[in-house]
XYZ file of C-alpha atoms in Angstrom:
426
model
C 0.134 0.249 0.045
C 2.771 2.429 0.771
C 4.800 3.395 -2.371
C 8.386 3.757 -2.379
C 10.718 5.716 -4.978
C 13.828 4.792 -6.818
C 15.013 8.185 -7.399
C 14.185 11.766 -7.751
C 12.873 11.369 -11.124
C 10.530 8.502 -10.246
C 9.260 10.793 -7.267
C 8.483 13.667 -10.108
C 6.970 11.447 -12.491
C 4.770 9.505 -9.791
C 3.824 12.163 -7.220
C 4.467 15.913 -8.845
C 2.885 15.099 -11.975
C 0.077 13.099 -10.685
C -3.341 14.574 -10.346
C -3.797 12.725 -7.117
C -3.552 13.754 -3.630
C -0.483 12.071 -2.050
C 0.830 11.653 1.525
C 4.647 11.025 1.667
C 6.551 10.445 4.670
C 10.367 11.061 4.961
C 12.208 8.680 7.314
C 15.756 7.755 8.157
C 15.869 4.070 7.461
C 19.233 3.773 9.197
C 17.712 4.828 12.534
C 14.855 2.594 12.044
C 14.860 -1.305 12.111
C 11.517 -1.601 10.971
C 11.438 1.202 8.147
C 8.137 2.993 7.957
C 6.054 2.885 11.393
C 3.259 0.626 11.929
C 0.774 3.786 12.343
C 1.909 5.093 8.998
C 0.888 1.623 7.631
C -2.398 1.650 9.238
C -3.294 5.132 7.731
C -2.159 4.117 4.323
C -4.569 1.054 4.591
C -7.479 3.596 5.431
C -6.629 5.915 2.612
C -6.269 3.132 0.175
C -8.109 4.230 -3.152
C -8.687 7.777 -1.482
C -5.268 9.249 -1.240
C -2.256 7.683 -2.310
C 0.573 7.189 0.138
C 4.352 7.013 -0.205
C 7.548 6.912 1.753
C 11.313 8.111 1.053
C 14.035 6.546 2.963
C 16.593 9.537 3.091
C 19.571 6.995 4.166
C 19.444 5.918 0.233
C 21.349 8.398 -1.656
C 18.875 8.359 -4.551
C 16.018 9.033 -2.357
C 17.948 11.661 -0.279
C 17.874 13.800 -3.360
C 14.292 14.402 -2.950
C 14.568 15.487 0.911
C 17.408 17.857 -0.298
C 15.285 19.580 -2.928
C 12.771 20.173 -0.146
C 15.625 21.441 2.266
C 14.653 18.958 5.044
C 17.236 18.543 7.591
C 15.285 16.496 10.528
C 13.208 13.243 10.275
C 10.766 12.011 10.117
C 8.409 14.382 8.400
C 5.279 13.658 6.564
C 3.878 16.072 3.760
C 0.357 15.982 1.833
C 0.731 17.203 -1.752
C -2.706 18.179 -2.932
C -3.800 20.178 -5.979
C -1.106 22.654 -5.406
C 2.041 20.703 -5.358
C 4.082 23.994 -5.265
C 2.969 24.125 -1.556
C 3.118 20.883 0.169
C 1.195 20.718 3.318
C 3.346 19.387 6.243
C 1.823 17.449 9.017
C 2.352 19.425 12.321
C 0.230 17.241 14.394
C 1.303 13.839 16.344
C 2.024 10.854 14.417
C -1.121 9.111 15.261
C -4.012 7.774 12.844
C -6.663 10.399 13.603
C -4.449 13.288 13.247
C -2.531 11.956 10.120
C -6.099 11.294 8.584
C -7.444 14.964 9.455
C -4.257 16.365 7.507
C -5.300 14.284 4.648
C -8.807 14.899 4.648
C -8.220 18.854 4.826
C -5.830 18.456 1.651
C -8.700 16.386 -0.117
C -11.168 19.452 0.592
C -8.744 22.145 -0.557
C -7.825 20.166 -3.878
C -11.593 19.740 -4.801
C -12.364 23.459 -4.294
C -9.093 24.439 -6.250
C -10.023 22.102 -8.999
C -13.617 23.183 -9.213
C -12.681 26.912 -9.176
C -10.019 26.332 -11.772
C -12.413 24.663 -13.930
C -15.168 27.387 -13.825
C -12.469 30.139 -14.566
C -11.251 28.127 -17.741
C -14.990 27.678 -18.847
C -15.927 31.471 -18.125
C -12.798 32.630 -20.353
C -13.590 30.090 -23.105
C -17.083 31.129 -23.228
C -16.414 34.939 -23.213
C -16.711 35.525 -19.443
C -20.774 36.140 -19.253
C -19.968 39.764 -20.026
C -17.170 40.169 -17.526
C -14.728 42.709 -19.015
C -11.994 41.125 -16.927
C -12.211 37.882 -18.675
C -12.915 39.560 -22.219
C -9.558 41.529 -22.089
C -7.251 40.044 -24.667
C -3.491 39.579 -24.119
C -2.480 42.421 -21.933
C -0.864 42.566 -18.726
C -2.584 41.109 -15.559
C -2.795 43.993 -13.302
C 0.517 42.920 -11.169
C 0.041 39.353 -10.610
C 1.989 36.444 -11.916
C 0.319 34.763 -14.941
C -0.384 30.861 -14.489
C 0.434 29.262 -17.552
C -0.177 25.842 -19.058
C -0.316 24.171 -22.720
C -4.101 25.532 -23.152
C -3.287 29.320 -22.690
C 0.519 29.576 -23.400
C 0.001 30.427 -27.154
C -2.444 33.112 -26.187
C -0.857 34.478 -23.198
C 2.482 34.405 -24.253
C 2.993 33.973 -28.060
C 0.210 35.982 -29.170
C 0.956 38.707 -26.606
C 2.592 41.889 -27.893
C 3.908 42.599 -24.442
C 7.420 41.623 -23.124
C 7.234 38.294 -21.006
C 9.478 36.786 -18.843
C 8.428 32.936 -17.738
C 9.692 30.766 -15.077
C 9.595 26.983 -15.503
C 9.695 25.424 -11.980
C 9.250 22.405 -9.860
C 7.216 22.271 -6.873
C 9.870 20.338 -5.045
C 12.711 22.770 -6.039
C 14.084 24.880 -3.149
C 15.546 27.464 -5.506
C 11.959 27.833 -7.178
C 10.502 28.425 -3.500
C 13.078 31.142 -3.021
C 12.257 32.650 -6.524
C 8.413 32.845 -6.283
C 8.102 35.647 -3.610
C 10.406 37.828 -5.494
C 8.685 36.842 -8.833
C 5.107 37.935 -7.205
C 6.534 41.292 -5.961
C 8.282 41.836 -9.135
C 5.196 41.404 -10.985
C 3.454 43.995 -8.751
C 6.198 46.501 -9.533
C 5.951 46.015 -13.056
C 2.200 46.546 -13.393
C 1.477 48.960 -16.176
C 4.972 48.945 -17.778
C 4.065 46.904 -20.949
C 5.334 43.470 -19.502
C 4.337 40.426 -17.481
C 5.835 37.713 -15.363
C 4.603 34.090 -15.993
C 5.120 30.718 -14.235
C 4.825 27.290 -15.689
C 4.782 24.012 -13.342
C 7.392 22.116 -15.627
C 6.634 18.840 -13.602
C 2.834 18.819 -14.892
C 3.341 20.915 -18.282
C 5.810 18.528 -19.483
C 5.263 19.235 -23.326
C 6.124 22.862 -22.692
C 9.103 21.939 -20.458
C 10.437 19.712 -23.512
C 9.876 22.354 -26.159
C 11.733 24.783 -24.284
C 14.525 22.273 -23.310
C 14.067 22.784 -19.519
C 17.059 20.737 -17.770
C 16.856 22.319 -14.417
C 14.867 24.219 -12.095
C 13.876 27.216 -12.270
C 14.651 27.755 -15.906
C 13.696 31.459 -16.847
C 12.750 32.577 -20.562
C 12.452 35.884 -21.818
C 9.820 36.576 -24.692
C 10.371 40.089 -26.554
C 7.732 42.430 -27.330
C 5.748 42.636 -30.577
C 5.132 39.782 -33.083
C 7.062 36.925 -32.082
C 7.260 33.111 -32.351
C 7.997 30.197 -29.950
C 11.569 30.212 -31.180
C 12.223 33.919 -30.405
C 12.439 32.821 -26.534
C 15.776 34.106 -24.901
C 17.510 32.388 -21.855
C 17.732 34.356 -18.834
C 20.583 34.001 -16.595
C 20.345 37.169 -14.611
C 19.924 37.727 -10.883
C 16.706 36.602 -9.134
C 15.751 39.361 -6.651
C 12.805 41.395 -7.418
C 15.240 44.394 -8.310
C 17.357 42.221 -10.870
C 14.044 40.978 -12.598
C 12.324 44.464 -12.625
C 15.754 45.890 -13.995
C 16.175 43.225 -16.816
C 12.327 43.496 -17.844
C 12.458 47.196 -17.982
C 15.611 47.023 -20.413
C 14.061 44.529 -22.495
C 10.659 46.903 -22.790
C 12.825 49.630 -23.940
C 14.627 47.193 -26.482
C 11.567 45.269 -27.860
C 8.571 46.394 -26.313
C 5.497 48.158 -27.522
C 5.735 51.915 -26.863
C 3.847 52.954 -23.782
C 0.800 54.753 -24.416
C 0.472 57.825 -22.185
C -3.294 57.988 -21.406
C -5.392 61.104 -22.021
C -7.292 62.583 -18.675
C -10.784 62.403 -19.565
C -12.702 62.303 -16.165
C -13.083 60.978 -12.510
C -11.605 57.602 -13.440
C -8.408 59.309 -14.757
C -7.983 61.005 -11.459
C -8.534 57.895 -9.668
C -5.303 56.347 -11.534
C -3.359 59.172 -9.633
C -4.515 57.771 -6.222
C -2.145 55.556 -4.130
C 0.539 55.865 -1.288
C 3.438 57.950 -2.571
C 2.133 58.060 -6.095
C 2.769 61.164 -7.935
C 0.653 62.128 -10.981
C 2.327 64.137 -13.751
C -0.399 66.154 -15.624
C 0.369 67.865 -18.959
C -2.199 70.270 -20.399
C -1.645 70.392 -24.141
C -2.775 73.344 -26.407
C -6.658 72.698 -27.422
C -6.749 70.987 -30.893
C -8.152 74.184 -32.422
C -5.142 76.163 -31.472
C -2.677 73.423 -32.719
C -2.687 70.299 -34.981
C -2.468 66.441 -34.525
C 1.145 66.402 -35.658
C 2.096 68.946 -33.070
C -0.013 67.064 -30.462
C 1.706 63.983 -31.228
C 5.297 65.624 -30.778
C 4.044 66.685 -27.218
C 2.936 63.145 -26.560
C 6.129 61.694 -27.971
C 8.140 63.896 -25.285
C 5.948 62.540 -22.607
C 6.546 59.102 -23.774
C 10.371 59.614 -23.861
C 10.229 61.095 -20.126
C 8.068 58.028 -19.186
C 11.062 55.514 -20.431
C 13.478 57.628 -18.277
C 11.373 57.088 -15.117
C 10.118 53.475 -15.507
C 9.685 51.784 -12.277
C 9.219 54.989 -10.236
C 5.954 56.014 -8.580
C 4.790 58.423 -11.263
C 1.605 58.332 -13.315
C 1.971 60.553 -16.540
C -1.169 61.760 -18.372
C -2.085 64.471 -20.594
C -5.338 66.683 -21.233
C -6.599 68.972 -23.795
C -6.388 72.620 -22.443
C -9.575 73.932 -21.281
C -11.259 70.590 -21.040
C -10.880 70.436 -17.276
C -11.264 74.114 -16.106
C -11.496 73.681 -12.405
C -8.546 71.323 -12.292
C -6.545 73.924 -14.296
C -7.494 76.660 -11.664
C -6.526 74.478 -8.795
C -2.995 73.720 -10.378
C -2.536 77.338 -11.184
C -2.390 76.816 -15.196
C -2.927 80.524 -15.924
C 0.270 81.149 -18.313
C -0.923 79.363 -21.527
C -0.234 75.836 -22.934
C 1.573 73.416 -22.651
C 1.458 73.387 -18.990
C 2.797 70.861 -16.654
C 2.212 70.125 -13.049
C 2.990 67.218 -10.571
C 0.337 66.177 -8.079
C 0.354 64.144 -4.972
C -3.362 63.380 -3.885
C -1.748 61.323 -0.924
C 0.133 64.192 0.492
C -2.152 66.749 -0.782
C 0.503 68.955 -2.450
C 1.386 69.953 -6.019
C 4.043 71.634 -8.093
C 4.025 73.529 -11.367
C 6.680 73.419 -13.769
C 8.062 76.804 -15.232
C 10.205 75.839 -18.073
C 9.934 74.955 -21.618
C 7.953 71.927 -22.597
C 11.032 69.509 -23.431
C 12.363 65.939 -22.346
C 15.202 67.634 -20.557
C 13.086 70.323 -18.827
C 10.444 67.574 -17.603
C 13.108 65.022 -16.711
C 14.706 67.758 -14.445
C 11.399 68.804 -12.861
C 10.599 65.253 -11.975
C 14.115 64.436 -10.709
C 13.599 67.757 -8.597
C 10.285 66.175 -7.163
C 11.993 62.746 -6.361
C 15.067 64.438 -4.494
C 12.876 66.907 -2.608
C 14.627 69.997 -4.173
C 11.334 71.238 -5.988
C 9.185 73.648 -4.148
C 5.503 72.342 -3.633
C 2.293 73.912 -2.672
C -0.657 72.620 -0.653
C -3.745 71.847 -2.829
C -6.498 74.432 -1.751
C -9.202 72.042 -2.436
C -10.209 68.859 -4.393
C -10.971 69.762 -8.154
C -14.113 69.271 -9.742
C -13.547 66.787 -12.604
C -15.753 66.512 -15.397
C -15.964 63.884 -18.050
C -14.679 64.898 -21.696
C -14.540 63.446 -25.065
C -11.451 61.518 -25.800
C -9.306 63.012 -28.646
C -9.934 61.301 -31.893
C -6.350 61.546 -33.172
C -7.416 64.170 -35.918
C -7.029 67.752 -36.669
C -9.725 70.138 -35.663
C -12.526 70.178 -38.144
C -12.213 73.173 -40.553
C -14.535 76.267 -39.785
C -16.758 76.876 -42.631
C -17.642 80.575 -42.922
C -21.138 81.273 -44.156
C -21.441 84.349 -46.670
C -24.102 85.435 -49.269
C -23.476 85.784 -52.929
C -24.159 89.621 -52.296
C -21.120 89.662 -50.060
C -19.048 88.618 -53.332
C -20.795 90.698 -56.018
C -21.574 93.697 -54.054
C -24.960 95.641 -54.186
C -26.268 96.557 -57.711
C -27.591 100.027 -56.440
C -24.042 100.915 -55.151
C -22.483 99.966 -58.165
C -24.733 101.957 -60.255
C -24.285 105.074 -57.946
C -20.787 104.744 -58.642
C -21.237 104.993 -62.317
C -19.859 101.746 -62.977
C -21.556 98.930 -64.896
C -24.441 101.150 -66.308
C -23.945 102.599 -69.811
């Protein structure tokens, strides 16, 4: 009833790749004449056909590798590996039948809930989400969360995704993978909105993907460039594995191959909400009304803002632009009284703002933001919260031509007046 394993590969293929719930005990056979305890054998008999039961003798070198991968130092220890084999559940109670069975039953319940939840989410995505905007979004970044990847969604989430991606192929029992995952999750949060994402593949389950990308050890990390790509465009990542290293590498790749970051237009209360958050600074640029400018000139202004955003990737800046006169109360609060373009930095969290008094250029705006981050830029308290109105987003076109109305008489003149001048009459 109790399954034993000949090697780490045997454990991986039998336990990690299995959809079943497993209970596995690690014991030191050199310190036990009888090997696995009688209690554990009794529990295995009760769980027969419900939970699979295994044992690893760490005194055998080939089996010791599994314990080393899990960074186990003392024995005996018992784990239950349920649906999420990345996070085995350690039995903390006494080595008594009732307590062992209780740990197993708890893992079964969690496995059922996880499997049902996953199935409903997949079905929802495939059917269009029943009207959910979240599930109808195509292939863009995931709001600062790590993307769980498998053979069903890899093409859509990675290959067809225009954003830059970094994917970690991991094994649940791998100690280095366990150390990576918290850094991976934090890096994903820091990269939110930067035109890139982080993903993870359980290579012990998704063996087809692991084979396709020649995964030999764990973790194996691949970088997928931005824009159009094929499976063969993946690049090996051998850089550092702290969140700082990961963020730095991703932003560098975004600059090299990523889709240019779109600077959003400030069009209403929802835009202001993007400026909220602890230590977040919102840079607002009021551009000349399109009637006083042109589409080409406006795009030049926007290109300058895009260049600035690349310089300050990873910083707590939210850059937006608005059409001058579209938010009159906001402009009044920010003291935009000197024409357009006008630039101000706002911290709703601290209730302060600063106005840039310099030419609208990449250099000037960069120096302005540097002054904000270093504390050298003078700030003013917000007098009040501005009233924000909903405005129509720019359509990317020049302003419509103004057609002047005039009559035929304005062109030809008045016949009587002509006659009085003695012209046109014989």
